[in-house]
Short mmCIF file of C-alpha atoms and ligand atoms in Angstrom, two decimals:
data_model
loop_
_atom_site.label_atom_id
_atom_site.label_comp_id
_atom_site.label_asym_id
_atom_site.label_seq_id
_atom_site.Cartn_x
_atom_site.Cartn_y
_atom_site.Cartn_z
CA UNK J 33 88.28 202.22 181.58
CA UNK J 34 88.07 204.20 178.70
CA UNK J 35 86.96 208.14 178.35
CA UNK J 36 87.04 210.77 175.49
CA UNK J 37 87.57 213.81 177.61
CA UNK J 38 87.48 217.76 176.62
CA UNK J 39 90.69 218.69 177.72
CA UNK J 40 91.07 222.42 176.10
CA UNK J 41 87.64 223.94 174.82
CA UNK J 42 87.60 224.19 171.25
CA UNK J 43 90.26 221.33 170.95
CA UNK J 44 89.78 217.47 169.59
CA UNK J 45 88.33 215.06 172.29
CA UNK J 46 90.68 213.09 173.99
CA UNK J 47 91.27 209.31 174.75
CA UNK J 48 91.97 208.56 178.24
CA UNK J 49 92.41 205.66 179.82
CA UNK J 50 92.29 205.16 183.50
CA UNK J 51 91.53 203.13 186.78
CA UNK J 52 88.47 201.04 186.27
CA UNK J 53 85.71 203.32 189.01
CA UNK J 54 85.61 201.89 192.61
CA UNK J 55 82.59 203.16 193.81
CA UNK J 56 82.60 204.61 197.48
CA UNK J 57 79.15 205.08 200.05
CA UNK J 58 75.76 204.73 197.50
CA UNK J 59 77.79 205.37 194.25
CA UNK J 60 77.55 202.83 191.66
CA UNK J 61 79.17 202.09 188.39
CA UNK J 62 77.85 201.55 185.37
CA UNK J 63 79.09 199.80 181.86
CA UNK J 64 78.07 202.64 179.28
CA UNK J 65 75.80 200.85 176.82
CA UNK J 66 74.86 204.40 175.20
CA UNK J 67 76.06 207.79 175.18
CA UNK J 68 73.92 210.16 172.83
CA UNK J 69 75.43 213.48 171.78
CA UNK J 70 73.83 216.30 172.52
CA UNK J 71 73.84 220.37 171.05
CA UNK J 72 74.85 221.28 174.58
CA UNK J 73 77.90 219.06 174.51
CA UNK J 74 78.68 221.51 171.80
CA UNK J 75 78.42 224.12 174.02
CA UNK J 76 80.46 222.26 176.58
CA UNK J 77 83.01 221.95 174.11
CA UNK J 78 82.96 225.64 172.87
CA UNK J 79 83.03 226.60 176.81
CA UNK J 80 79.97 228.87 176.52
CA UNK J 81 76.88 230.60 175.64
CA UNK J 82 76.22 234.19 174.16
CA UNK J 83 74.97 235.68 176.19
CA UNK J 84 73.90 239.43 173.84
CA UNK J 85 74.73 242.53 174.80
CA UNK J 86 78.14 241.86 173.96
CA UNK J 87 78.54 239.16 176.90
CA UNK J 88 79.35 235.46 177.18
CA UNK J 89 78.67 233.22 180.07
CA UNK J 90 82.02 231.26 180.65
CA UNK J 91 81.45 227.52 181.69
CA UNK J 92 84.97 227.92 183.30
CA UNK J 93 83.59 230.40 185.30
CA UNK J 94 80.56 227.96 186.22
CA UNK J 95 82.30 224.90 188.12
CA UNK J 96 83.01 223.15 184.77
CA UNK J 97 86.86 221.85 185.27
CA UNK J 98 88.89 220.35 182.30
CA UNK J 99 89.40 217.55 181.34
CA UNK J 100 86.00 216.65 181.37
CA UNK J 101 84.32 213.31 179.87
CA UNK J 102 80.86 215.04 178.34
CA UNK J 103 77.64 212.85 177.64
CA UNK J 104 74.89 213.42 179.82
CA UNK J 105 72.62 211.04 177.96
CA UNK J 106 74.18 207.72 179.30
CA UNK J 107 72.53 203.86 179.69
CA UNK J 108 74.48 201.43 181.26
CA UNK J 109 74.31 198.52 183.72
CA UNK J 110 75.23 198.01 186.63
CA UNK J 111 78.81 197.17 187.30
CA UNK J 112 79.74 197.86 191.28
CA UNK J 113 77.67 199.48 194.02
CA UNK J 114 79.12 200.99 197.08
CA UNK J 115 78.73 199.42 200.48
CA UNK J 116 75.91 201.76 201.26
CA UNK J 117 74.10 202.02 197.65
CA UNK J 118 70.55 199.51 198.02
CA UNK J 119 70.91 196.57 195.81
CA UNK J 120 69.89 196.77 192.23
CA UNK J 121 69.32 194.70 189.59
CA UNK J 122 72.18 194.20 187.71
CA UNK J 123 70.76 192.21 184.66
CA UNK J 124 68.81 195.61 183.95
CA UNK J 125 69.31 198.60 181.28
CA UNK J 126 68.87 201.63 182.97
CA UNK J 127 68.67 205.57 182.10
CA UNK J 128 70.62 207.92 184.31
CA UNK J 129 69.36 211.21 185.52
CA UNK J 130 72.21 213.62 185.05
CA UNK J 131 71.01 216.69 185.86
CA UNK J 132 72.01 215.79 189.81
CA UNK J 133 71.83 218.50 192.66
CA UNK J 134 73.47 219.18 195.43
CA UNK J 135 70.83 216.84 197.22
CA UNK J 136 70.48 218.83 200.31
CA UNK J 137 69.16 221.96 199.59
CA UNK J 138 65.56 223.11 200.07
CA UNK J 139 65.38 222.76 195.64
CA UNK J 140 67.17 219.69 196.00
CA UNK J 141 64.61 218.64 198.76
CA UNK J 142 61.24 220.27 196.59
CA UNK J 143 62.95 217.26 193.88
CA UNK J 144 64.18 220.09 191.17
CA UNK J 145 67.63 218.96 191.53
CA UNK J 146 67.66 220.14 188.11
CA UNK J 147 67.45 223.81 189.48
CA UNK J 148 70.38 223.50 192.38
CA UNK J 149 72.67 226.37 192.98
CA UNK J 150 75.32 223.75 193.52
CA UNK J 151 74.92 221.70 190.41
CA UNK J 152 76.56 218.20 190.12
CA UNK J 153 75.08 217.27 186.81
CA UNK J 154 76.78 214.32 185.18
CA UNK J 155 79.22 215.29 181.51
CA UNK J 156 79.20 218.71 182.75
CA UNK J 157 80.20 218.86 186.76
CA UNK J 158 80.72 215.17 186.76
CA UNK J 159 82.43 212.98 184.36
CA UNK J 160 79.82 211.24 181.62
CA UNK J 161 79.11 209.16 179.21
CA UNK J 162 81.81 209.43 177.19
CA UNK J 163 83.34 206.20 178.36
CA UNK J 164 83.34 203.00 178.76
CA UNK J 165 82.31 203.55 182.81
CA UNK J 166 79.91 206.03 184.65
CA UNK J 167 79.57 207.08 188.66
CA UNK J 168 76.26 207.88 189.68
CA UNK J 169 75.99 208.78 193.05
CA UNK J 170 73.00 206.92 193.66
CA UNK J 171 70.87 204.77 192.78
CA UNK J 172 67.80 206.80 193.18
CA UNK J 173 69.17 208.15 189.68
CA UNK J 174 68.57 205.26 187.48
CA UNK J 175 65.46 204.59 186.05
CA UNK J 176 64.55 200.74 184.22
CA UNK J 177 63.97 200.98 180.75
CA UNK J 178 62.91 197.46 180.66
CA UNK J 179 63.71 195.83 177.27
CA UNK J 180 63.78 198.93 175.14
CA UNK J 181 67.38 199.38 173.02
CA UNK J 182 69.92 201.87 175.10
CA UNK J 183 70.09 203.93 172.04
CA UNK J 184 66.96 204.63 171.56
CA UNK J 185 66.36 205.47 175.24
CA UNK J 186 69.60 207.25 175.37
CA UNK J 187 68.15 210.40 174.67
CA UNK J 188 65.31 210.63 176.72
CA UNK J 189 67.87 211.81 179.34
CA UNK J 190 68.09 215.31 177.59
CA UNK J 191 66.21 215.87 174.52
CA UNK J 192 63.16 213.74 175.87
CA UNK J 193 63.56 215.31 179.25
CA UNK J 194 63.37 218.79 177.84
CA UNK J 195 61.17 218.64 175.52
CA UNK J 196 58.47 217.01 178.55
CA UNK J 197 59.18 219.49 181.05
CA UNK J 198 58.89 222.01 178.82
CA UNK J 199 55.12 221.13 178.19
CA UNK J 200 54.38 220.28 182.01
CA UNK J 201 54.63 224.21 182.35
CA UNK J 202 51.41 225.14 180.67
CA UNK J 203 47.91 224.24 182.27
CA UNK J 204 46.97 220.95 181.36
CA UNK J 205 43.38 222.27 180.55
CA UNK J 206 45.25 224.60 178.04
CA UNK J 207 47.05 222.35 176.41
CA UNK J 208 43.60 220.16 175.62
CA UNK J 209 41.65 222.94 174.38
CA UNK J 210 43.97 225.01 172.56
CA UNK J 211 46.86 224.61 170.19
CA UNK J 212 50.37 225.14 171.17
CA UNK J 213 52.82 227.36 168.77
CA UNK J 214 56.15 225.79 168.63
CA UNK J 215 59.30 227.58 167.11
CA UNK J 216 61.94 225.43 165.90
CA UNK J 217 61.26 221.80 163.68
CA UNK J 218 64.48 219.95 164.90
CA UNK J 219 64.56 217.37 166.73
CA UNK J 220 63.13 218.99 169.72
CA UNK J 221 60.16 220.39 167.93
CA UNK J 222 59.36 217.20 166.67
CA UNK J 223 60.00 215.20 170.13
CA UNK J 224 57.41 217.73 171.79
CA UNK J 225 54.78 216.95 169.21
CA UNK J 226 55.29 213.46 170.53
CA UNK J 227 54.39 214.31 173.99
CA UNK J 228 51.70 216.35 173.26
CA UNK J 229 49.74 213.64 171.11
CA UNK J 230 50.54 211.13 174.32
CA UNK J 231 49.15 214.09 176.61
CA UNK J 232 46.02 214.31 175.13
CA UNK J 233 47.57 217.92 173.45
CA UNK J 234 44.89 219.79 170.60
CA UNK J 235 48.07 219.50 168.46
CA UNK J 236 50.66 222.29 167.50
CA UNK J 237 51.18 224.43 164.95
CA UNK J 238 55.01 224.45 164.23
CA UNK J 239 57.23 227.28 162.57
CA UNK J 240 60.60 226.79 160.66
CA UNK J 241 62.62 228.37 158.51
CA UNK J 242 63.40 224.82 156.49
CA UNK J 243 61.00 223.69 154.18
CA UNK J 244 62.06 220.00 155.01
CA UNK J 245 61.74 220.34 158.36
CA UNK J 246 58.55 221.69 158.12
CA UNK J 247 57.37 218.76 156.06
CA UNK J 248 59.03 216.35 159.08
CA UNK J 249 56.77 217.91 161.43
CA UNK J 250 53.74 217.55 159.00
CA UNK J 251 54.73 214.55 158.97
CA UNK J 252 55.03 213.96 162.83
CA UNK J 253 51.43 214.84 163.34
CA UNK J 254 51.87 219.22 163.55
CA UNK J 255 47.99 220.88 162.48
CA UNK J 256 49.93 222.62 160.61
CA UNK J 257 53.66 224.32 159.54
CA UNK J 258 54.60 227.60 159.08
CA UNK J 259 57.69 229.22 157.03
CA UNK J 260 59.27 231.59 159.77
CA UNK J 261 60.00 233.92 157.18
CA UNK J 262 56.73 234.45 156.33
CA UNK J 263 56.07 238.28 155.95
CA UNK J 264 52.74 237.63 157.30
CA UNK J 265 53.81 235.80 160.16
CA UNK J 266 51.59 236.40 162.85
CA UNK J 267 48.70 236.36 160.67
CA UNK J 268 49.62 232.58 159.14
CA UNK J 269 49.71 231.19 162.42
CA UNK J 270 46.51 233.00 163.32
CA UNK J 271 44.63 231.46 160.46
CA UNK J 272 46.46 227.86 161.20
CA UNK J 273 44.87 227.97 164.76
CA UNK J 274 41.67 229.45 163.62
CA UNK J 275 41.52 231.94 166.62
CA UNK J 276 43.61 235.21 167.42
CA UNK J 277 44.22 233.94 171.01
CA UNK J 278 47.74 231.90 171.43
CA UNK J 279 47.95 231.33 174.49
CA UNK J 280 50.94 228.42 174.53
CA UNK J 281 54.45 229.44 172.74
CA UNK J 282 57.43 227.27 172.75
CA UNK J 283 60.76 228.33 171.44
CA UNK J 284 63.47 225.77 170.50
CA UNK J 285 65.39 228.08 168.75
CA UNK J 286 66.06 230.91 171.76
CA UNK J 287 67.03 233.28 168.63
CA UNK J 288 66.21 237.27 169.13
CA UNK J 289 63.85 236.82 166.01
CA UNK J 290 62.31 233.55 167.08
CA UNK J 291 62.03 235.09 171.21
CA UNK J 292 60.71 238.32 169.40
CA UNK J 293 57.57 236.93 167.33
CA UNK J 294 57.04 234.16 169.87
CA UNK J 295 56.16 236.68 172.70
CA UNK J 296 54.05 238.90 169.92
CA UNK J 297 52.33 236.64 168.88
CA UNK J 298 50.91 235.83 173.07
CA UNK J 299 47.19 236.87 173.79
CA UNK J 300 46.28 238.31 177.24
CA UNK J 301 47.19 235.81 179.88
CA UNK J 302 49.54 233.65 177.39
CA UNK J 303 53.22 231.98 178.00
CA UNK J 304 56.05 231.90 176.14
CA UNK J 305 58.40 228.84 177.49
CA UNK J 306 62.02 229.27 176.38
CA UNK J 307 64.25 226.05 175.50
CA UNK J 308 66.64 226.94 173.11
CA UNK J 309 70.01 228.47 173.38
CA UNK J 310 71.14 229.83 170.31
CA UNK J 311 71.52 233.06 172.62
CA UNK J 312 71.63 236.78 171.56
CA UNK J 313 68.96 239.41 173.47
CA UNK J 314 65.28 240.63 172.59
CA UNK J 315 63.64 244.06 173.11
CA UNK J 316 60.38 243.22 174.46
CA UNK J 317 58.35 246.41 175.24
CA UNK J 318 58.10 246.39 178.77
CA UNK J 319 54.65 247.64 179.45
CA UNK J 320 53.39 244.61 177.35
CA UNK J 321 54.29 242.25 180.30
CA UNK J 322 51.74 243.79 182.61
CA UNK J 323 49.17 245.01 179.71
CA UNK J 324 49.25 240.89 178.53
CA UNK J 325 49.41 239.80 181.63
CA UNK J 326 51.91 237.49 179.84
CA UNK J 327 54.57 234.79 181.20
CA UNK J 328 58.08 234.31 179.83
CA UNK J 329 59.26 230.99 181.36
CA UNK J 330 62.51 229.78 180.61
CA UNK J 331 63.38 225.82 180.56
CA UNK J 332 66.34 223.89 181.56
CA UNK J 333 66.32 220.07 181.43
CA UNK J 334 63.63 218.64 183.85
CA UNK J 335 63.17 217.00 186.95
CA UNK J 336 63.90 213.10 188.25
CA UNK J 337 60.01 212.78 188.70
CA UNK J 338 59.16 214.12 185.12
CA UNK J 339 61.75 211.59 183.43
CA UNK J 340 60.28 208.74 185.40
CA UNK J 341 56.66 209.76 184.16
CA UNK J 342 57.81 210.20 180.42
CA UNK J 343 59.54 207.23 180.67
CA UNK J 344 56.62 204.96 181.32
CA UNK J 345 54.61 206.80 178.42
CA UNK J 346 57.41 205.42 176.26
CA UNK J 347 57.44 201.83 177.89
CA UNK J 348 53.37 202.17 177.10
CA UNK J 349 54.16 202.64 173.86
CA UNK J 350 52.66 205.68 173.33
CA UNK J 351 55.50 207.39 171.64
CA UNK J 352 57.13 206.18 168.70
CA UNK J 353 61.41 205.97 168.75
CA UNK J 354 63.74 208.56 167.90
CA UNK J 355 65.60 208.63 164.73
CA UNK J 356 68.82 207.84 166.39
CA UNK J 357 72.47 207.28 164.08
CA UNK J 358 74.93 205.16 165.93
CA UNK J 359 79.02 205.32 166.52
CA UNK J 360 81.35 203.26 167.98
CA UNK J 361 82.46 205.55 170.85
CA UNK J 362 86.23 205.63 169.30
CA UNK J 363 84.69 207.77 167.00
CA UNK J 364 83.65 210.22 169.89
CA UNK J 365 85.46 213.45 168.65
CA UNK J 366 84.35 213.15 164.61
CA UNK J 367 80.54 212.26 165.99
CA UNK J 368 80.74 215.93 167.59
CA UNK J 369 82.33 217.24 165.03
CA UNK J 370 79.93 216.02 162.74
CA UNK J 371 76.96 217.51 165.10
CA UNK J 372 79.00 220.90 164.88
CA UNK J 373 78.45 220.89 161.00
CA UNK J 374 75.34 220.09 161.26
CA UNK J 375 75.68 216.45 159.26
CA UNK J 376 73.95 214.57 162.18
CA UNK J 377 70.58 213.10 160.81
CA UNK J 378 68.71 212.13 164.00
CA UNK J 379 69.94 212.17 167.31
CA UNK J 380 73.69 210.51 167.18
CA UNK J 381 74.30 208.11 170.05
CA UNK J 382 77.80 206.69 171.09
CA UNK J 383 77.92 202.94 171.44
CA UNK J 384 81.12 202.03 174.14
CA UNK J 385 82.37 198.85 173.56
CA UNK J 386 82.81 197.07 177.03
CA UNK J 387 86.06 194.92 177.49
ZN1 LIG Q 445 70.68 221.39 195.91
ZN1 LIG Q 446 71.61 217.45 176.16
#
């Protein structure tokens, strides 16, 4: 099998070839029929986050060991299964779950192996998609797509994932009757407005610095868009709503600026749900916490149960597909590169060849 592996952070991806995967116990392999490339394999890549005050958090640090194969937005099918793993269908496409626990802890246990202490998540603990070949360690992790195309389900893994989960923490009654500010028009800004029309969501009202993206999320159904740099900021989005009272604030960006007016602009009682990691710090004023009665809830990824349930809104058909670019996965390195330079129109997704 093939792998493009980050073997020095901040260095080229590279090709490594190796034993095809014998899988041991429940483990099964998978031929990689998609690989999408995500902003956090940047992060992989760059081996960290800012942290603000002057601080980094160091993935090294974090149980990430090079090399490392990234891609934690895989599809494959089903190649080998360990002697223990329960039979699967191996004419199916499925979508793995990466974001894999330690499976035995009380989290693990509650079904948030997203939220482990002992993460085993796959392209970041575990090698990914990156490859010709995948491990999961069981099949519990793979979830039919039926006859959708891998790259356009590819993504759902991550982006998808995030964007969901993100929404399932606001009161479902909230999220009918009142309309949800969302900071940030990329591609997870626009995703969200997807599940929010599927939810049965009032609609958002969607803030960008870009006048193009703005006009994408017009375009993707948003009540209406904002210009972050609006001097009047708080007052636009006011008037877009057509009530002082925001009570649902999601931030893609995770910029001081963006965390800053997002938790302003929360009535008494309101979240703010953090997603993005662009990373700096914020002065909040403390006392506002307790004098809003406000929540700041940060999001990572989702759980196994939440991509199953998003998954079936997109086999009803209630979503429509991602704008996805795709690359032959030889092309692995200048696909991230590209993503680093911000050249990536859609969401790009790595196409392995299988010998
Ligand atoms: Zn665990
Ligand atoms: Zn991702």
């Amino acid at each position: 099998m093939k792998c493009y592996c980050i073997c020095d952070f901040k260095a080229p991806l590279q090709m490594m070839e190796k034993e095809d995967f014998v899988p041991q116990g429940t483990q099964v392999v998978l031929d990689v029929k998609a690989a999408g490339v995500c902003h956090s394999d940047l992060h992989l890549w760059e081996g960290g986050y800012d942290l603000g005050h002057g601080k980094r958090l160091e993935l090294k640090d974090r149980g990430v060991a090079l090399p490392l194969t990234p891609g934690h937005e895989t599809v494959g099918v089903v190649r080998a299964m360990g002697p223990d793993a329960p039979a699967l269908d191996t004419s199916k496409h499925y979508l793995i779950y990466p974001w894999i626990g330690c499976g035995q802890c009380a989290v693990c246990q509650r079904g948030d192996e997203n939220l482990c202490a002992a993460p085993a998540c796959l392209g970041i603990h575990r090698h990914g998609g990156y490859a010709t070949q995948i491990v999961v360690p069981h099949p519990r992790y793979l979830v039919d797509i039926g006859d959708m195309d891998p790259v356009l389900a590819a993504p759902y893994a991550c982006s998808g994932l995030t964007t969901f989960s993100a929404l399932k923490k606001f009161d479902p009654a909230v999220l009918q009757n009142e309309p949800v500010v969302i900071f940030g028009a990329g591609g997870l800004g626009l995703m969200c407005l997807q599940w929010l029309h599927a939810m049965g969501g009032k609609g958002a009202i969607v803030v960008d610095l870009d006048p193009a993206k703005r006009e994408a999320a017009l375009q993707a159904g948003a009540l209406a868009a904002i210009d972050g740099n609006s001097d009047t900021l708080v007052a636009d989005i006011q008037a877009a709503a057509g009530t002082r009272n925001i009570w649902s604030v999601i931030d893609y960006v995770g910029a001081p600026a963006t965390a800053t007016q997002a938790f302003n602009l929360l009535v008494k009682g309101g979240k703010l749900v953090i997603v993005g990691l662009f990373g700096g710090q914020s002065e909040w004023s403390l006392a506002l916490f307790p004098l809003k009665a406000a929540t700041v809830q940060g999001s990572y990824v989702g759980n196994l149960a939440e991509l199953r349930e998003l998954m079936a809104f997109v086999k009803e058909g209630k979503v429509r597909p991602i704008p996805v670019s795709r690359h032959p996965l030889d092309q692995a390195d200048d696909t991230l590169m590209a993503l680093h330079d911000g050249k990536v129109i859609g969401r790009a997704v790595l196409t392995p060849s299988v010998e």
